[in-house]
Tab-separated table of C-alpha atoms in Angstrom:
chain	number	residue	atom	x	y	z
A	651	ALA	CA	-27.739	-55.658	6.086
A	652	MET	CA	-28.732	-52.651	8.202
A	653	ALA	CA	-25.974	-53.446	10.702
A	654	ILE	CA	-23.387	-53.609	7.889
A	655	GLY	CA	-24.643	-50.265	6.538
A	656	ARG	CA	-24.264	-48.613	9.955
A	657	LEU	CA	-20.752	-50.097	10.259
A	658	ILE	CA	-19.735	-48.679	6.910
A	659	ARG	CA	-21.086	-45.222	7.800
A	660	ALA	CA	-19.215	-45.327	11.113
A	661	LEU	CA	-15.984	-46.168	9.307
A	662	LEU	CA	-16.502	-43.298	6.860
A	663	VAL	CA	-17.034	-40.892	9.747
A	664	LEU	CA	-13.819	-42.183	11.423
A	665	LEU	CA	-11.808	-41.752	8.221
A	666	ALA	CA	-13.116	-38.225	7.843
A	667	TRP	CA	-11.777	-37.332	11.268
A	668	LEU	CA	-8.347	-38.863	10.771
A	669	PRO	CA	-5.581	-36.393	9.843
A	670	ALA	CA	-4.423	-36.436	6.243
A	671	SER	CA	-0.915	-37.519	7.276
A	672	THR	CA	-2.379	-40.751	8.733
A	673	LEU	CA	-4.084	-41.687	5.475
A	674	ALA	CA	-1.282	-40.587	3.138
A	675	GLY	CA	2.342	-41.581	2.857
A	676	LEU	CA	1.946	-45.342	3.360
A	677	GLU	CA	5.078	-46.477	1.579
A	678	ALA	CA	7.688	-49.212	1.299
A	679	THR	CA	10.877	-47.251	0.701
A	680	LEU	CA	14.108	-48.884	-0.401
A	681	ILE	CA	17.108	-46.585	0.121
A	682	VAL	CA	19.845	-47.302	-2.426
A	683	VAL	CA	23.284	-46.055	-1.525
A	684	ASP	CA	26.642	-45.553	-3.234
A	685	THR	CA	29.427	-47.096	-1.135
A	686	SER	CA	32.048	-47.268	-3.901
A	687	GLU	CA	35.680	-46.344	-3.292
A	688	GLY	CA	35.187	-42.829	-4.808
A	689	MET	CA	32.882	-41.947	-1.925
A	690	VAL	CA	35.841	-41.242	0.400
A	691	SER	CA	36.369	-37.942	-1.460
A	692	GLY	CA	36.186	-34.850	0.744
A	693	ASP	CA	34.478	-32.481	-1.706
A	694	HIS	CA	31.367	-32.822	0.494
A	695	MET	CA	32.726	-32.310	4.013
A	696	PRO	CA	33.900	-34.390	5.753
A	697	SER	CA	33.369	-36.963	2.973
A	698	ARG	CA	30.743	-38.065	0.477
A	699	LEU	CA	30.086	-41.134	2.609
A	700	GLN	CA	29.342	-39.017	5.662
A	701	ALA	CA	27.145	-36.555	3.713
A	702	GLN	CA	25.178	-39.503	2.316
A	703	PHE	CA	24.868	-41.024	5.816
A	704	GLU	CA	23.337	-37.865	7.231
A	705	CYS	CA	20.849	-37.754	4.347
A	706	VAL	CA	19.860	-41.397	4.827
A	707	ASN	CA	19.217	-40.727	8.513
A	708	LEU	CA	16.905	-37.834	7.555
A	709	VAL	CA	15.018	-39.964	5.022
A	710	CYS	CA	14.553	-42.832	7.489
A	711	ASN	CA	13.130	-40.535	10.152
A	712	ALA	CA	10.785	-38.850	7.653
A	713	LYS	CA	9.550	-42.091	6.069
A	714	THR	CA	8.874	-43.860	9.371
A	715	GLU	CA	6.631	-41.088	10.736
A	716	ASN	CA	3.809	-43.267	9.485
A	717	PRO	CA	4.123	-46.380	11.694
A	718	GLU	CA	2.775	-48.594	8.903
A	719	SER	CA	5.436	-47.535	6.410
A	720	GLY	CA	8.743	-49.388	6.116
A	721	VAL	CA	12.290	-48.601	5.017
A	722	GLY	CA	15.059	-50.833	3.700
A	723	LEU	CA	18.650	-50.530	2.486
A	724	MET	CA	20.663	-51.746	-0.471
A	725	SER	CA	24.072	-50.856	-1.908
A	726	MET	CA	24.946	-50.384	-5.586
A	727	THR	CA	28.584	-51.455	-5.512
A	728	VAL	CA	29.810	-54.537	-7.359
A	729	ASP	CA	33.145	-56.278	-7.784
A	730	PRO	CA	34.252	-55.815	-11.395
A	731	GLU	CA	36.293	-59.042	-11.261
A	732	LYS	CA	33.251	-61.156	-10.461
A	733	ASP	CA	30.779	-61.614	-13.271
A	734	TYR	CA	28.175	-62.999	-10.943
A	735	ASP	CA	28.364	-60.082	-8.477
A	736	CYS	CA	25.331	-57.816	-8.258
A	737	PRO	CA	24.064	-54.999	-6.018
A	738	MET	CA	22.890	-56.336	-2.639
A	739	VAL	CA	19.765	-55.720	-0.569
A	740	HIS	CA	20.942	-55.601	3.018
A	741	LEU	CA	17.568	-54.826	4.644
A	742	THR	CA	14.153	-55.321	3.012
A	743	PRO	CA	11.722	-52.381	3.479
A	744	MET	CA	10.000	-53.854	6.504
A	745	ASN	CA	11.739	-51.719	9.148
A	746	THR	CA	9.386	-49.343	10.897
A	747	GLU	CA	12.194	-47.586	12.796
A	748	PRO	CA	15.291	-45.791	11.426
A	749	TRP	CA	17.988	-47.406	13.549
A	750	PRO	CA	18.444	-50.759	11.688
A	751	VAL	CA	19.131	-48.909	8.421
A	752	VAL	CA	21.385	-46.335	10.047
A	753	LYS	CA	23.371	-48.989	11.898
A	754	LYS	CA	23.839	-51.143	8.759
A	755	LEU	CA	24.958	-48.166	6.663
A	756	ALA	CA	27.503	-47.212	9.324
A	757	LYS	CA	28.958	-50.714	8.918
A	758	LEU	CA	29.049	-50.430	5.119
A	759	ASN	CA	30.830	-47.103	5.364
A	760	GLU	CA	33.772	-48.791	7.019
A	761	ARG	CA	34.725	-50.508	3.748
A	762	PRO	CA	33.997	-48.375	0.683
A	763	ARG	CA	35.109	-50.310	-2.389
A	764	PHE	CA	34.556	-51.247	-6.030
A	765	PHE	CA	32.327	-49.125	-8.277
A	766	CYS	CA	28.653	-48.135	-8.580
A	767	GLN	CA	26.383	-50.141	-10.927
A	768	PHE	CA	23.174	-48.145	-11.081
A	769	GLU	CA	21.285	-50.081	-13.776
A	770	ASP	CA	21.583	-53.460	-12.087
A	771	ALA	CA	20.741	-51.859	-8.739
A	772	MET	CA	17.402	-50.577	-10.064
A	773	GLU	CA	16.413	-54.032	-11.284
A	774	VAL	CA	17.315	-55.600	-7.942
A	775	ALA	CA	15.522	-52.798	-6.066
A	776	TRP	CA	12.340	-53.393	-8.007
A	777	MET	CA	12.483	-57.153	-7.453
A	778	CYS	CA	12.711	-56.460	-3.738
A	779	LEU	CA	9.878	-53.932	-3.667
A	780	ASN	CA	7.640	-56.024	-5.897
A	781	THR	CA	7.706	-58.836	-3.325
A	782	ARG	CA	6.938	-56.561	-0.363
A	783	PHE	CA	4.689	-58.145	2.264
A	784	ASN	CA	2.203	-55.264	2.547
A	785	LYS	CA	0.838	-54.528	-0.937
A	786	ALA	CA	-1.036	-51.492	0.439
A	787	GLN	CA	2.331	-49.732	0.723
A	788	LYS	CA	3.299	-47.736	-2.339
A	789	PRO	CA	6.769	-48.720	-3.546
A	790	ARG	CA	9.460	-46.033	-3.667
A	791	ILE	CA	13.161	-46.031	-4.399
A	792	ILE	CA	15.421	-43.280	-3.017
A	793	ALA	CA	18.861	-43.479	-4.607
A	794	PHE	CA	22.041	-41.596	-3.739
A	795	VAL	CA	24.692	-41.399	-6.447
A	796	GLY	CA	28.019	-39.714	-5.689
A	797	THR	CA	30.461	-41.255	-8.200
A	798	PRO	CA	30.602	-41.679	-11.988
A	799	VAL	CA	28.510	-44.597	-13.268
A	800	LYS	CA	29.707	-46.956	-16.019
A	801	TRP	CA	26.527	-47.077	-18.064
A	802	LYS	CA	25.609	-50.232	-19.911
A	803	ASP	CA	22.524	-49.169	-21.892
A	804	PRO	CA	20.877	-45.823	-20.881
A	805	ARG	CA	18.020	-46.333	-23.353
A	806	ALA	CA	17.139	-49.667	-21.824
A	807	LEU	CA	17.245	-48.003	-18.389
A	808	VAL	CA	14.688	-45.401	-19.479
A	809	GLN	CA	12.439	-48.128	-20.861
A	810	PHE	CA	12.703	-49.925	-17.556
A	811	GLY	CA	11.700	-46.712	-15.829
A	812	LYS	CA	8.511	-46.568	-17.919
A	813	LYS	CA	7.763	-50.124	-16.823
A	814	LEU	CA	8.179	-49.157	-13.178
A	815	ARG	CA	5.894	-46.135	-13.694
A	816	LYS	CA	3.115	-48.411	-14.927
A	817	ALA	CA	3.688	-50.648	-11.912
A	818	GLY	CA	3.147	-47.670	-9.588
A	819	CYS	CA	6.730	-47.334	-8.360
A	820	ALA	CA	8.132	-43.860	-7.629
A	821	ILE	CA	11.744	-42.749	-7.404
A	822	ASP	CA	13.794	-39.947	-5.896
A	823	ILE	CA	17.444	-39.504	-6.882
A	824	VAL	CA	20.079	-37.399	-5.140
A	825	SER	CA	23.041	-36.749	-7.430
A	826	PHE	CA	26.093	-35.271	-5.657
A	827	GLY	CA	29.865	-35.373	-5.565
A	828	ALA	CA	31.160	-36.353	-9.007
A	829	SER	CA	27.798	-37.578	-10.189
A	830	PRO	CA	26.286	-34.287	-11.492
A	831	LYS	CA	29.146	-33.823	-13.958
A	832	HIS	CA	29.038	-37.402	-15.276
A	833	ASN	CA	25.567	-38.893	-14.665
A	834	ASP	CA	22.869	-36.206	-14.594
A	835	PRO	CA	21.509	-36.524	-18.179
A	836	VAL	CA	20.814	-40.234	-17.765
A	837	LEU	CA	19.530	-39.936	-14.191
A	838	LYS	CA	17.196	-37.101	-15.161
A	839	ALA	CA	15.798	-39.132	-18.044
A	840	PHE	CA	15.214	-42.097	-15.721
A	841	VAL	CA	13.340	-39.954	-13.182
A	842	ALA	CA	11.260	-38.392	-15.959
A	843	ALA	CA	10.339	-41.828	-17.271
A	844	MET	CA	9.171	-42.939	-13.810
A	845	ASP	CA	7.412	-39.729	-12.750
A	846	LYS	CA	3.648	-39.866	-12.471
A	847	ASP	CA	1.787	-36.738	-11.333
A	848	GLY	CA	4.911	-35.370	-9.650
A	849	ASN	CA	5.578	-38.400	-7.429
A	850	SER	CA	9.275	-38.608	-8.409
A	851	HIS	CA	12.033	-36.075	-7.856
A	852	PHE	CA	15.611	-35.320	-8.932
A	853	LEU	CA	18.049	-33.345	-6.783
A	854	SER	CA	21.459	-32.495	-8.252
A	855	LEU	CA	23.965	-30.882	-5.925
A	856	PRO	CA	27.673	-30.703	-6.713
A	857	ALA	CA	29.741	-29.674	-3.689
A	858	GLU	CA	30.045	-26.009	-4.788
A	859	ALA	CA	26.261	-25.663	-4.966
A	860	CYS	CA	25.532	-26.981	-1.478
A	861	PRO	CA	24.220	-24.666	1.217
A	862	PRO	CA	26.478	-23.984	4.269
A	863	GLY	CA	24.748	-26.797	6.185
A	864	GLY	CA	25.744	-29.308	3.557
A	865	LEU	CA	23.869	-31.900	1.498
A	866	SER	CA	21.465	-32.863	4.291
A	867	ASP	CA	20.224	-29.253	4.621
A	868	ALA	CA	19.424	-29.143	0.900
A	869	LEU	CA	17.617	-32.479	1.093
A	870	PHE	CA	15.671	-31.409	4.173
A	871	THR	CA	13.984	-28.558	2.253
A	872	SER	CA	13.675	-30.408	-1.094
A	873	PRO	CA	10.433	-31.935	-2.460
A	874	ILE	CA	11.863	-35.386	-1.715
A	875	LEU	CA	11.016	-34.805	1.943
A	876	THR	CA	8.663	-31.838	1.982
A	877	SER	CA	6.175	-33.275	-0.495
A	878	SER	CA	5.416	-36.127	1.930
A	879	ALA	CA	5.659	-34.163	5.171
A	880	PRO	CA	2.486	-33.712	7.205
A	881	SER	CA	0.859	-30.304	7.157
A	882	ALA	CA	1.431	-27.935	10.082
A	883	PRO	CA	-1.309	-28.181	12.754
A	884	ALA	CA	-4.037	-25.558	12.685
A	885	GLY	CA	-3.180	-22.484	14.675
A	886	GLY	CA	0.578	-23.162	14.489
A	887	ALA	CA	3.179	-20.907	13.000
A	888	GLY	CA	3.446	-23.161	9.948
A	889	ALA	CA	7.192	-22.779	9.704
A	890	ALA	CA	9.207	-25.786	8.663
A	891	PRO	CA	11.207	-27.316	11.530
A	892	SER	CA	14.956	-26.967	11.399
A	893	ALA	CA	17.077	-29.960	10.443
A	894	PRO	CA	18.436	-32.044	13.311
A	895	ASP	CA	21.801	-30.680	14.403
A	896	HIS	CA	23.816	-33.854	15.019
A	897	ALA	CA	26.208	-33.606	12.088
A	898	GLN	CA	29.318	-34.299	14.168
A	899	TYR	CA	27.717	-37.599	15.256
A	900	GLY	CA	26.761	-38.598	11.698
A	901	GLY	CA	23.208	-37.322	12.091
A	902	VAL	CA	22.480	-39.640	15.044
A	903	ASN	CA	21.106	-38.144	18.240
A	904	PRO	CA	23.687	-38.981	20.928
A	905	ASP	CA	20.970	-38.894	23.604
A	906	LEU	CA	19.135	-41.761	21.890
A	907	ASP	CA	22.078	-43.921	20.896
A	908	PRO	CA	25.309	-42.660	22.525
A	909	GLU	CA	27.472	-45.642	21.498
A	910	LEU	CA	26.536	-45.457	17.813
A	911	ALA	CA	26.853	-41.671	17.777
A	912	MET	CA	30.358	-41.777	19.276
A	913	ALA	CA	31.430	-44.541	16.933
A	914	LEU	CA	30.268	-42.515	13.936
A	915	LYS	CA	32.015	-39.390	15.259
A	916	LEU	CA	35.297	-41.299	15.572
A	917	SER	CA	34.801	-42.867	12.139
A	918	ALA	CA	34.301	-39.410	10.589
A	919	GLN	CA	37.442	-38.119	12.311
A	920	GLU	CA	39.421	-41.087	11.013
A	921	GLN	CA	38.172	-40.420	7.478
A	922	GLU	CA	39.168	-36.765	7.723
A	923	GLU	CA	42.649	-37.749	8.926
A	924	ARG	CA	43.025	-40.328	6.152
A	925	ILE	CA	41.955	-37.826	3.482
A	926	ALA	CA	44.335	-35.210	4.845
A	927	HIS	CA	47.184	-37.752	4.934
A	928	GLU	CA	46.483	-38.830	1.328
A	929	ALA	CA	46.428	-35.194	0.185
A	930	THR	CA	49.776	-34.532	1.940
A	931	THR	CA	51.302	-37.645	0.351
A	932	GLU	CA	50.127	-36.606	-3.129
A	933	ARG	CA	51.647	-33.126	-2.737
A	934	ALA	CA	54.918	-34.653	-1.568
């Protein structure tokens, strides 16, 4: 019994010396993206898809700072002609590094299609998070919505949010593109229903309200990332670090993954050319 007591005291001393960032932020984060056909719009330069991609890259890097946290990816798009179609989880939140999510999203961005079904996506997201392997991880959904949503039952969605709140699930929603004009009242109500002690956040940014650095710059300084960021070390300047400057490569550091970075750069250029061609055709 005395040996057990000494062991417990030793563990308490060790925990006291660990930095707060090591003890906090243990999460299973499922990133839910909008890859519908409306995401090719260029109101967020060079496109909504690219702006979302840069944000997802930021989120993945922030959430995997704790090596015991995990990130996953799912898309909200469904085929309206298939009654059995539902939003798909592409990667469960077991990835402790950003690159699997970033690579999968780059593939999804090649074929934007169909429309966004937010309500079904939230149910699928919760089923995925509720079966996570490590129950010590706090479940979190981070959703990006850039196109108008065809709502089924907003009241039922809010009730579902209250259920998730009781289950300890948090949510962050980034509403951008055409979403603020069409979806914000319902999305705000859903976040409010899930929020517990400020653990959920809502960021609404139409293109005209974005800072010069774009959507990713706004996300970088928002509570979605800053509320979980580790404190500055003692004696440091305490200033927030600047956002990674790899926008032309889709937010990917070309020194770490030159092939993926170049592929994303070429993909972004092709999207810009396609958008410009479509605009010219419409004017003609």
